[in-house]
Short mmCIF file of C-alpha atoms in Angstrom, two decimals:
data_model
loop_
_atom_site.label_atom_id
_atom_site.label_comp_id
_atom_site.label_asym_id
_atom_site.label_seq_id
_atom_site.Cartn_x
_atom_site.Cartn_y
_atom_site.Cartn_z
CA UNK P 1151 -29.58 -44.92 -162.25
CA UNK P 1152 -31.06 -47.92 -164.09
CA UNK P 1153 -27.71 -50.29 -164.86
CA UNK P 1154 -28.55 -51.86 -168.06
CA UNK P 1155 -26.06 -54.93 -168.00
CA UNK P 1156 -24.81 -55.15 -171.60
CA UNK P 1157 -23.39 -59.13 -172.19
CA UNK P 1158 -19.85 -58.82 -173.41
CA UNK P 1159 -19.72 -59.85 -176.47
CA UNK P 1160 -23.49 -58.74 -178.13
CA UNK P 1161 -24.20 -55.33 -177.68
CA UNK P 1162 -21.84 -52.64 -178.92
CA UNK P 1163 -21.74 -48.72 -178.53
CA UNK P 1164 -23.09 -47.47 -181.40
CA UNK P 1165 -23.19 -43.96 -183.24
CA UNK P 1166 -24.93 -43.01 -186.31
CA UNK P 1167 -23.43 -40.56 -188.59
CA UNK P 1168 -23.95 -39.67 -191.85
CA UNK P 1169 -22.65 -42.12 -193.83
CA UNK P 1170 -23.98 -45.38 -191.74
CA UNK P 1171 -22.98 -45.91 -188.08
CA UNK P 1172 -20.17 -46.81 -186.08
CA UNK P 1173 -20.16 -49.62 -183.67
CA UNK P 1174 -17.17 -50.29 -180.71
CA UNK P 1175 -17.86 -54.32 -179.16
CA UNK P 1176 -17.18 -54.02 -175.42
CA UNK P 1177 -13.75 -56.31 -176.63
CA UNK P 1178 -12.57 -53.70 -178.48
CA UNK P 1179 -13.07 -51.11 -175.19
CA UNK P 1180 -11.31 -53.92 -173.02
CA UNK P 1181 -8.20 -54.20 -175.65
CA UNK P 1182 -8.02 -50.09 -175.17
CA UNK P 1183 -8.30 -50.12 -171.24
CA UNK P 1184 -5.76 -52.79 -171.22
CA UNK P 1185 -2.94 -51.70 -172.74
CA UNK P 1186 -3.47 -48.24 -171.43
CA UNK P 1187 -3.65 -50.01 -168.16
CA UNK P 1188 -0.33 -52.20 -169.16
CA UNK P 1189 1.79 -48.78 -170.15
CA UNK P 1190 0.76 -47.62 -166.61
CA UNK P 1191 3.25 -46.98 -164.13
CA UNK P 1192 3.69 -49.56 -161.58
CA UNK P 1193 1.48 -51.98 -163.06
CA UNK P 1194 2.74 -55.55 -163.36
CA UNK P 1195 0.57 -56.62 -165.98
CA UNK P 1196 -3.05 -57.36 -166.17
CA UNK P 1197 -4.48 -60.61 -164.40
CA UNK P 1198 -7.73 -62.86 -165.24
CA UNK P 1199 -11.19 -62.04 -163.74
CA UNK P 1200 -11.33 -64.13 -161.52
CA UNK P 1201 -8.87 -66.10 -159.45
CA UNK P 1202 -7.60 -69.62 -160.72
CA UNK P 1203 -6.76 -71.82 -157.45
CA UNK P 1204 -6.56 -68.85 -155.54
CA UNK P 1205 -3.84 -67.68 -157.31
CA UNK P 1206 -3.67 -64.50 -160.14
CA UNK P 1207 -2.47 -65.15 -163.38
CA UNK P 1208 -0.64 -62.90 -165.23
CA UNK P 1209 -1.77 -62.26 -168.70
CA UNK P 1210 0.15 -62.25 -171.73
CA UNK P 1211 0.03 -59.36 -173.96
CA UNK P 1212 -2.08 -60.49 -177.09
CA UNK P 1213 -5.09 -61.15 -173.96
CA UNK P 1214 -5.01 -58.52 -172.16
CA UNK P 1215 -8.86 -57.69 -172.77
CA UNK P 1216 -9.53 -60.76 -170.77
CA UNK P 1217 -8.55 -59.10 -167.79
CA UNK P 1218 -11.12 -56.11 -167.92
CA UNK P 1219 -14.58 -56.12 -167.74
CA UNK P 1220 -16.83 -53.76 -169.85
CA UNK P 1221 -20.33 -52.94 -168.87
CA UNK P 1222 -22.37 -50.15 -170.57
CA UNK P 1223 -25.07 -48.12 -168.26
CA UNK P 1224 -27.11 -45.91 -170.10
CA UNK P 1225 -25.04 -43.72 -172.17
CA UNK P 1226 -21.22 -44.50 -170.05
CA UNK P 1227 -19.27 -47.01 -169.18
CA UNK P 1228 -18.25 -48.65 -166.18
CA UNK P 1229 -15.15 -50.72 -166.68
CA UNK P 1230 -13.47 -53.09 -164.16
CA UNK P 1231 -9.45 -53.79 -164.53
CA UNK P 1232 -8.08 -56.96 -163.20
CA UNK P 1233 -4.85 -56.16 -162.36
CA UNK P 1234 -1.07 -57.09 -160.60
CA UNK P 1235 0.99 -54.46 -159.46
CA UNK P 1236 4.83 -54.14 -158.56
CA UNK P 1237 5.77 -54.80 -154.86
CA UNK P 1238 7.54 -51.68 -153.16
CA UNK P 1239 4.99 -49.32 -154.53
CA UNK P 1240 2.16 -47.14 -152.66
CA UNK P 1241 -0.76 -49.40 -154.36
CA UNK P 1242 -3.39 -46.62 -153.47
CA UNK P 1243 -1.41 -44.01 -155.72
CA UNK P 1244 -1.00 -46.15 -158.41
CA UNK P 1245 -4.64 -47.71 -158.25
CA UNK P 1246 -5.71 -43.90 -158.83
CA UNK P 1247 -3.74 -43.07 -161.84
CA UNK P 1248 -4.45 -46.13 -163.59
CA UNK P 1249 -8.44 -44.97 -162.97
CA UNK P 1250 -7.20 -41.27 -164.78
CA UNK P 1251 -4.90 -43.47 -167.20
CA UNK P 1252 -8.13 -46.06 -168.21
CA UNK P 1253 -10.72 -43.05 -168.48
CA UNK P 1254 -8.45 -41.04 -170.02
CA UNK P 1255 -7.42 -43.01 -172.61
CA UNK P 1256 -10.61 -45.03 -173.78
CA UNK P 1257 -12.54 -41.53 -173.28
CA UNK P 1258 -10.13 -40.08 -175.98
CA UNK P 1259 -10.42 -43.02 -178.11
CA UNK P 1260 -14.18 -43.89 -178.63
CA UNK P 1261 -15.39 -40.63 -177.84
CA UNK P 1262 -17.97 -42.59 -174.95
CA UNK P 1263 -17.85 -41.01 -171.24
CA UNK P 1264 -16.72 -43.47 -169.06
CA UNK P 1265 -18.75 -42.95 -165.60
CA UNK P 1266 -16.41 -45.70 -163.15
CA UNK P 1267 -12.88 -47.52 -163.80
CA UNK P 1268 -13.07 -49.78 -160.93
CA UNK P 1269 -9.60 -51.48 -160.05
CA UNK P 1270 -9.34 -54.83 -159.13
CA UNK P 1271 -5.75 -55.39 -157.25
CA UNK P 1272 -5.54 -59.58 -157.67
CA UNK P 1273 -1.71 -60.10 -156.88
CA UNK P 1274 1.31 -58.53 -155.83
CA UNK P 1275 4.60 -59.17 -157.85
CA UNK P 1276 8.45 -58.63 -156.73
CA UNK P 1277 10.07 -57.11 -159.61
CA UNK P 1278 12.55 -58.67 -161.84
CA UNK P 1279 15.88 -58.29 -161.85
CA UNK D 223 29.72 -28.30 -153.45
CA UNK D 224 32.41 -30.19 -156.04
CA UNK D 225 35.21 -29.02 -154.21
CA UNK D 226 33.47 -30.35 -151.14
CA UNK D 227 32.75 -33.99 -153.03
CA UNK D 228 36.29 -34.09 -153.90
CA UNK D 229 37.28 -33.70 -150.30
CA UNK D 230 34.88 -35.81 -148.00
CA UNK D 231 32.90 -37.55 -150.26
CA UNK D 232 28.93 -37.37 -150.05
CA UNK D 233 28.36 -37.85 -146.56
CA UNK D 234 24.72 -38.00 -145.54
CA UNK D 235 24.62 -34.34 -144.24
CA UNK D 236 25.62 -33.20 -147.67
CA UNK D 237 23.25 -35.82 -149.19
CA UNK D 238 20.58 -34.22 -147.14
CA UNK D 239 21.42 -30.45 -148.15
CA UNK D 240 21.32 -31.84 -151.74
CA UNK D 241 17.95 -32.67 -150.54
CA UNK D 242 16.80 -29.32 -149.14
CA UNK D 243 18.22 -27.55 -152.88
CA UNK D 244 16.51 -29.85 -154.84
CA UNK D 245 13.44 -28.78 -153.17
CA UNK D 246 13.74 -25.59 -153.03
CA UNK D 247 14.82 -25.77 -157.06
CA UNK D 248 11.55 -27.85 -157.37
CA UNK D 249 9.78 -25.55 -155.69
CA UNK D 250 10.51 -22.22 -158.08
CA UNK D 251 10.24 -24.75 -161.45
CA UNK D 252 7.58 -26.62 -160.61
CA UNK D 253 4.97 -24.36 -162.73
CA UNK D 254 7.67 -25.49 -165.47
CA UNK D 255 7.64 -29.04 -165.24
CA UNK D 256 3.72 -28.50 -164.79
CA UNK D 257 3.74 -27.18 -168.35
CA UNK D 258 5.31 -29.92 -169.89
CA UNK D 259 3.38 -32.69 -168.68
CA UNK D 260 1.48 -34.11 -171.51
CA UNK D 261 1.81 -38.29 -170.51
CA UNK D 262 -0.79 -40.38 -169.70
CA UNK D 263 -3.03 -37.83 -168.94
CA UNK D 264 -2.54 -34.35 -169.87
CA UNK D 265 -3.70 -32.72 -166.94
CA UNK D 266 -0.48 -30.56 -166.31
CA UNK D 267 -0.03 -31.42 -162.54
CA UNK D 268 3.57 -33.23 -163.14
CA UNK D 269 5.50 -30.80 -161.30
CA UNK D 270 3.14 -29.94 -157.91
CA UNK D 271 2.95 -34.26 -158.08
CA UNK D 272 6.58 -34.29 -157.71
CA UNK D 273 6.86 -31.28 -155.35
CA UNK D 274 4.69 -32.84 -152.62
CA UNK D 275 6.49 -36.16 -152.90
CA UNK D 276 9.52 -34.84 -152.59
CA UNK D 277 8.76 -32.16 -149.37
CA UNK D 278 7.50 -35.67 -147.92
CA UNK D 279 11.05 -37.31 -148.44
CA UNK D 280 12.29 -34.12 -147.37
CA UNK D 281 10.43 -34.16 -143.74
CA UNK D 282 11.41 -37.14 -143.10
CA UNK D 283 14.76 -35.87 -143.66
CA UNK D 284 15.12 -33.05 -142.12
CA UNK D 285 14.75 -34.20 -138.84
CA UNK D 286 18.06 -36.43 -138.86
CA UNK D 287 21.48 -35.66 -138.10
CA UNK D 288 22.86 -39.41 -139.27
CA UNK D 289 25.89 -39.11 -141.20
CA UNK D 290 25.71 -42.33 -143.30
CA UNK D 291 24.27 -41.33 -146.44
CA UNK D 292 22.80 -44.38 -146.66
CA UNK D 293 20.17 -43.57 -143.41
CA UNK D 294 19.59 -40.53 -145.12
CA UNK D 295 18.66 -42.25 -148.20
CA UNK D 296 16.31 -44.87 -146.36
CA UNK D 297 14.70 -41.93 -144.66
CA UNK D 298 13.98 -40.16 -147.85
CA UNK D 299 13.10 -43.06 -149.37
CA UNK D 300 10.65 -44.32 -147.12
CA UNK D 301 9.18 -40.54 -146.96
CA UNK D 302 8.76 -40.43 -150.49
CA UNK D 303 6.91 -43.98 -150.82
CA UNK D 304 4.68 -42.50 -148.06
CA UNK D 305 3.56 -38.96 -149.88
CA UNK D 306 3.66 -40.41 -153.44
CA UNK D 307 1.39 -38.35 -155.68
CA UNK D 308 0.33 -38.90 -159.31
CA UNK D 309 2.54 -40.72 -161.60
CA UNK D 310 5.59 -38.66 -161.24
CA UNK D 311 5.18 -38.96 -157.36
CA UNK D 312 5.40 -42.73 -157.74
CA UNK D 313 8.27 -42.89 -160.21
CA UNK D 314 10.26 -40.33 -157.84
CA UNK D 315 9.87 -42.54 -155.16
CA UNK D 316 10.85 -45.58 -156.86
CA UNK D 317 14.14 -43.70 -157.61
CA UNK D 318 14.58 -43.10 -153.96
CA UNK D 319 14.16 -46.48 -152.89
CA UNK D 320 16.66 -47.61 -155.77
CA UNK D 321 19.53 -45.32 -154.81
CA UNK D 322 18.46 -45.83 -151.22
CA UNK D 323 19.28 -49.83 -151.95
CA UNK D 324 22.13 -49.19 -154.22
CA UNK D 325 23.78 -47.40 -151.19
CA UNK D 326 23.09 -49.77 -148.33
CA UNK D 327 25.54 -49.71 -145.20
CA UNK D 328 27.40 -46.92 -146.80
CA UNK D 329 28.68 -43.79 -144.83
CA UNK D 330 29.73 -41.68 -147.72
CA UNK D 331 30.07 -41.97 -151.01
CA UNK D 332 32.67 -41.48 -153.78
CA UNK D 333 32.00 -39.82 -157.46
CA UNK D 334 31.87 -43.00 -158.66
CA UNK D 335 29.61 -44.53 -155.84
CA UNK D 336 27.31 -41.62 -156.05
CA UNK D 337 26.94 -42.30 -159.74
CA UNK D 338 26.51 -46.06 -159.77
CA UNK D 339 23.56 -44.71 -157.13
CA UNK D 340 22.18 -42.53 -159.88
CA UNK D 341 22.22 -45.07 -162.52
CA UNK D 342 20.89 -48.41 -159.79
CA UNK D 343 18.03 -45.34 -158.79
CA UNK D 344 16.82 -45.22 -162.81
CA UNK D 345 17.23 -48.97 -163.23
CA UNK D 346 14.91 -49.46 -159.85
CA UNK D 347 12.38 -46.52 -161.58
CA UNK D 348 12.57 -48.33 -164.81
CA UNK D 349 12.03 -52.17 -163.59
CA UNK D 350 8.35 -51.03 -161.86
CA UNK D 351 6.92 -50.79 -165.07
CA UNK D 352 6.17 -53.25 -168.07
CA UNK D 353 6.54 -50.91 -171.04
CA UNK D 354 8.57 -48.14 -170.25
CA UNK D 355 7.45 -44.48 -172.16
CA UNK D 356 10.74 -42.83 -173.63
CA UNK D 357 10.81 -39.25 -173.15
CA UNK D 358 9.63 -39.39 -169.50
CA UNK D 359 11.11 -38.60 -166.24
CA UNK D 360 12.42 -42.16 -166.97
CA UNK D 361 14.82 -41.38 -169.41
CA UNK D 362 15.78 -38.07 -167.70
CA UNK D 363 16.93 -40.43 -164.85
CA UNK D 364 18.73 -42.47 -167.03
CA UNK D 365 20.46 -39.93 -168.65
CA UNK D 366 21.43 -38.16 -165.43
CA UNK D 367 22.80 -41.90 -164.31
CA UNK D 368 24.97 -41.74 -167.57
CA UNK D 369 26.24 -38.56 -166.95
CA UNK D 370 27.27 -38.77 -163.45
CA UNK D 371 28.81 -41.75 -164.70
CA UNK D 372 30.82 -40.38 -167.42
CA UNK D 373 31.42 -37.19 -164.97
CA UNK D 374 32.32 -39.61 -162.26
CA UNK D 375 35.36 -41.40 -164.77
CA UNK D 376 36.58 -38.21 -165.86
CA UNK D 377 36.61 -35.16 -163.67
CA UNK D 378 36.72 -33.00 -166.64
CA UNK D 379 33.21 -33.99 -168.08
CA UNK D 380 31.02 -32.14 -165.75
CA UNK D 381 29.51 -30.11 -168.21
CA UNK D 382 28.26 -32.99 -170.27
CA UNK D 383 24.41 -32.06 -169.41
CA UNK D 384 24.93 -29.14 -172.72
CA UNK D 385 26.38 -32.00 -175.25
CA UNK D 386 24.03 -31.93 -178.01
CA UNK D 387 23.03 -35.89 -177.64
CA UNK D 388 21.61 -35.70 -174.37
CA UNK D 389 19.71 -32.54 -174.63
CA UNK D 390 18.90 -33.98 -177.79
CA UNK D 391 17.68 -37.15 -176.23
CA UNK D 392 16.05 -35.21 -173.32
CA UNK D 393 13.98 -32.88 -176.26
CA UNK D 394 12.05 -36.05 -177.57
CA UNK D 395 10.38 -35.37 -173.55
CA UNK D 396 6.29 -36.12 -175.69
CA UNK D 397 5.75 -32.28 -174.10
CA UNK D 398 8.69 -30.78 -175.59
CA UNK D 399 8.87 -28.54 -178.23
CA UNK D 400 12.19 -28.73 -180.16
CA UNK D 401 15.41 -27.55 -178.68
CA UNK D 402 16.14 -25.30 -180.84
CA UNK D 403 13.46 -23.13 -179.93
CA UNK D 404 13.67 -23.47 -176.16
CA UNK D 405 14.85 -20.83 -174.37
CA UNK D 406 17.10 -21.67 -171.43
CA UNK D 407 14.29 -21.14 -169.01
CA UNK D 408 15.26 -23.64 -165.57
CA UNK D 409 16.12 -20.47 -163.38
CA UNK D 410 19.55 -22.35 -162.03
CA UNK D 411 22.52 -20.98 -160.75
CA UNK D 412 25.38 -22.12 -161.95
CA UNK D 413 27.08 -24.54 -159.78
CA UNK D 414 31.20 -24.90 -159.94
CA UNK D 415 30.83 -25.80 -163.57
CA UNK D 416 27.37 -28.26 -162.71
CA UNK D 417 24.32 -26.72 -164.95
CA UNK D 418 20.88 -27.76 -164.96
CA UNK D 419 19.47 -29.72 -167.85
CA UNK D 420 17.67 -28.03 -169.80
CA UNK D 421 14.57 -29.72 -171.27
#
């Protein structure tokens, strides 16, 4: 399968209908995948690609886009969450239904298959209380 | 088992028969719960999540013969973080390890114990997640906190599951259809006065 890396902010998923055509940016896509990925269960918040000084950063709510990474290939998507889960929580179970959350959610809302969600665990967090 | 509460309080060999019901209540309502599962993803496997989570608090359970609740509740606890499935899975074991904090170094509990257990289990279920979804298993936990509570205070109130408010509260469930038109279907004996919700 030929990967056709899409650069964030140019190329957008586009449909042509009747009356002209429809086009999602890959920022719009991130928004979606991160606040589904925020409402999940167990999930701290989202962090930033990438860590800064070896540490992740928790992202506040109007960026949560920054922390997920949207690459088209062919006619899906493969999207990467940056995230930080809750400590005291089986990571593996929660990794897995944010990947059904993410699919689910940006599959129902632009209508594009989505082919990966790839789950980036960058920090642990102790809840608050 | 109220008469038995009133006695002795919740010791952990009744904490661990409350155990085995529940499972075995899970077990012949789980196609139920499976129906109503329509958040985050509507895949309708809600109720066999929660039924292999909880058999896996339950193993660990069933082995012991401790009589502190509270080694009971680790047990479960820890059994239930281990065989987590789906997102019901991992909220029911966050309400494990809650209750199983909340009663630390106790032997047994009294009504009121038992329900500030309850009510520390939904807080623990409801601090693991950013923005908490109304209408979930969340707020049945909650609700059951608040009614053990108030049932706890005043001996009287057991039957406060049927009060219109909290079914009412329980109804706005995303996968429920309105009350009104839901039949009493949670195949429940009736326990000294205790009913099941029904949601």
């Amino acid at each position: 399968m030929s990967f056709l890396m899409a650069s964030k902010t140019t190329t957008a998923l586009i449909q042509s209908r009747q009356w002209g055509r429809i086009e999602v940016f890959p920022s719009a896509v991130a928004a979606i995948a991160g606040h589904a990925a925020t409402r999940c269960y167990g999930i701290s918040g989202m962090a930033a690609r990438g860590l800064r000084d070896g540490f992740a950063e928790l992202l506040r709510r109007e960026n949560v886009d920054k922390g997920v990474d949207v690459v088209q290939a062919d006619d899906a998507l493969v999207i990467d969450v940056y995230v930080i889960v809750q400590y005291g929580i089986r990571i593996s179970e929660v990794a897995h239904n944010l990947q059904e959350t993410v699919k689910f959610e940006v599959e129902r809302s632009v209508n594009v298959p989505v082919l990966k969600v790839n789950v980036n665990v960058q920090g642990v967090r102790e809840e608050r209380i | 088992m109220v008469a038995a509460l009133k006695a002795t309080g919740v010791d952990g060999q009744l904490f661990k028969r409350a155990l085995l019901g529940s499972l075995s209540w899970l077990a012949a309502n789980h196609e139920e719960v499976n129906r109503l599962n329509v958040f985050p993803v509507p895949d309708g496997d809600t109720g066999t999540n929660m039924l292999l989570t909880l058999q896996s608090a339950v193993e660990d359970v069933k082995e012991s013969n401790a009589a502190e609740v509270s080694k009971i509740a680790k047990l479960a606890s820890h059994g239930s973080l281990m065989g987590a499935r789906g997102n019901s899975g991992v909220i029911l074991s966050q309400i494990f390890r809650g209750f199983a904090r909340a009663v630390e170094g106790k032997g047994s509990l009294t009504p009121a114990e038992l329900a500030a257990g309850f009510e520390e289990a939904a807080n623990a279920a409801y601090r693991a997640v950013n923005k908490p979804t109304e209408g979930t298993i969340l707020t049945v936990a909650r609700e059951a906190g608040r009614a053990a509570a108030t049932a706890a205070s005043n001996p009287d109130a057991t039957n406060r599951w049927k009060s219109r408010s909290r079914r009412w509260r329980l109804s706005t469930s995303p996968g429920c259809r309105s009350w009104r038109r839901r039949r009493w279907r949670w195949r429940c004996p009736r326990v000294d006065g205790v009913t099941a919700p029904s949601f």
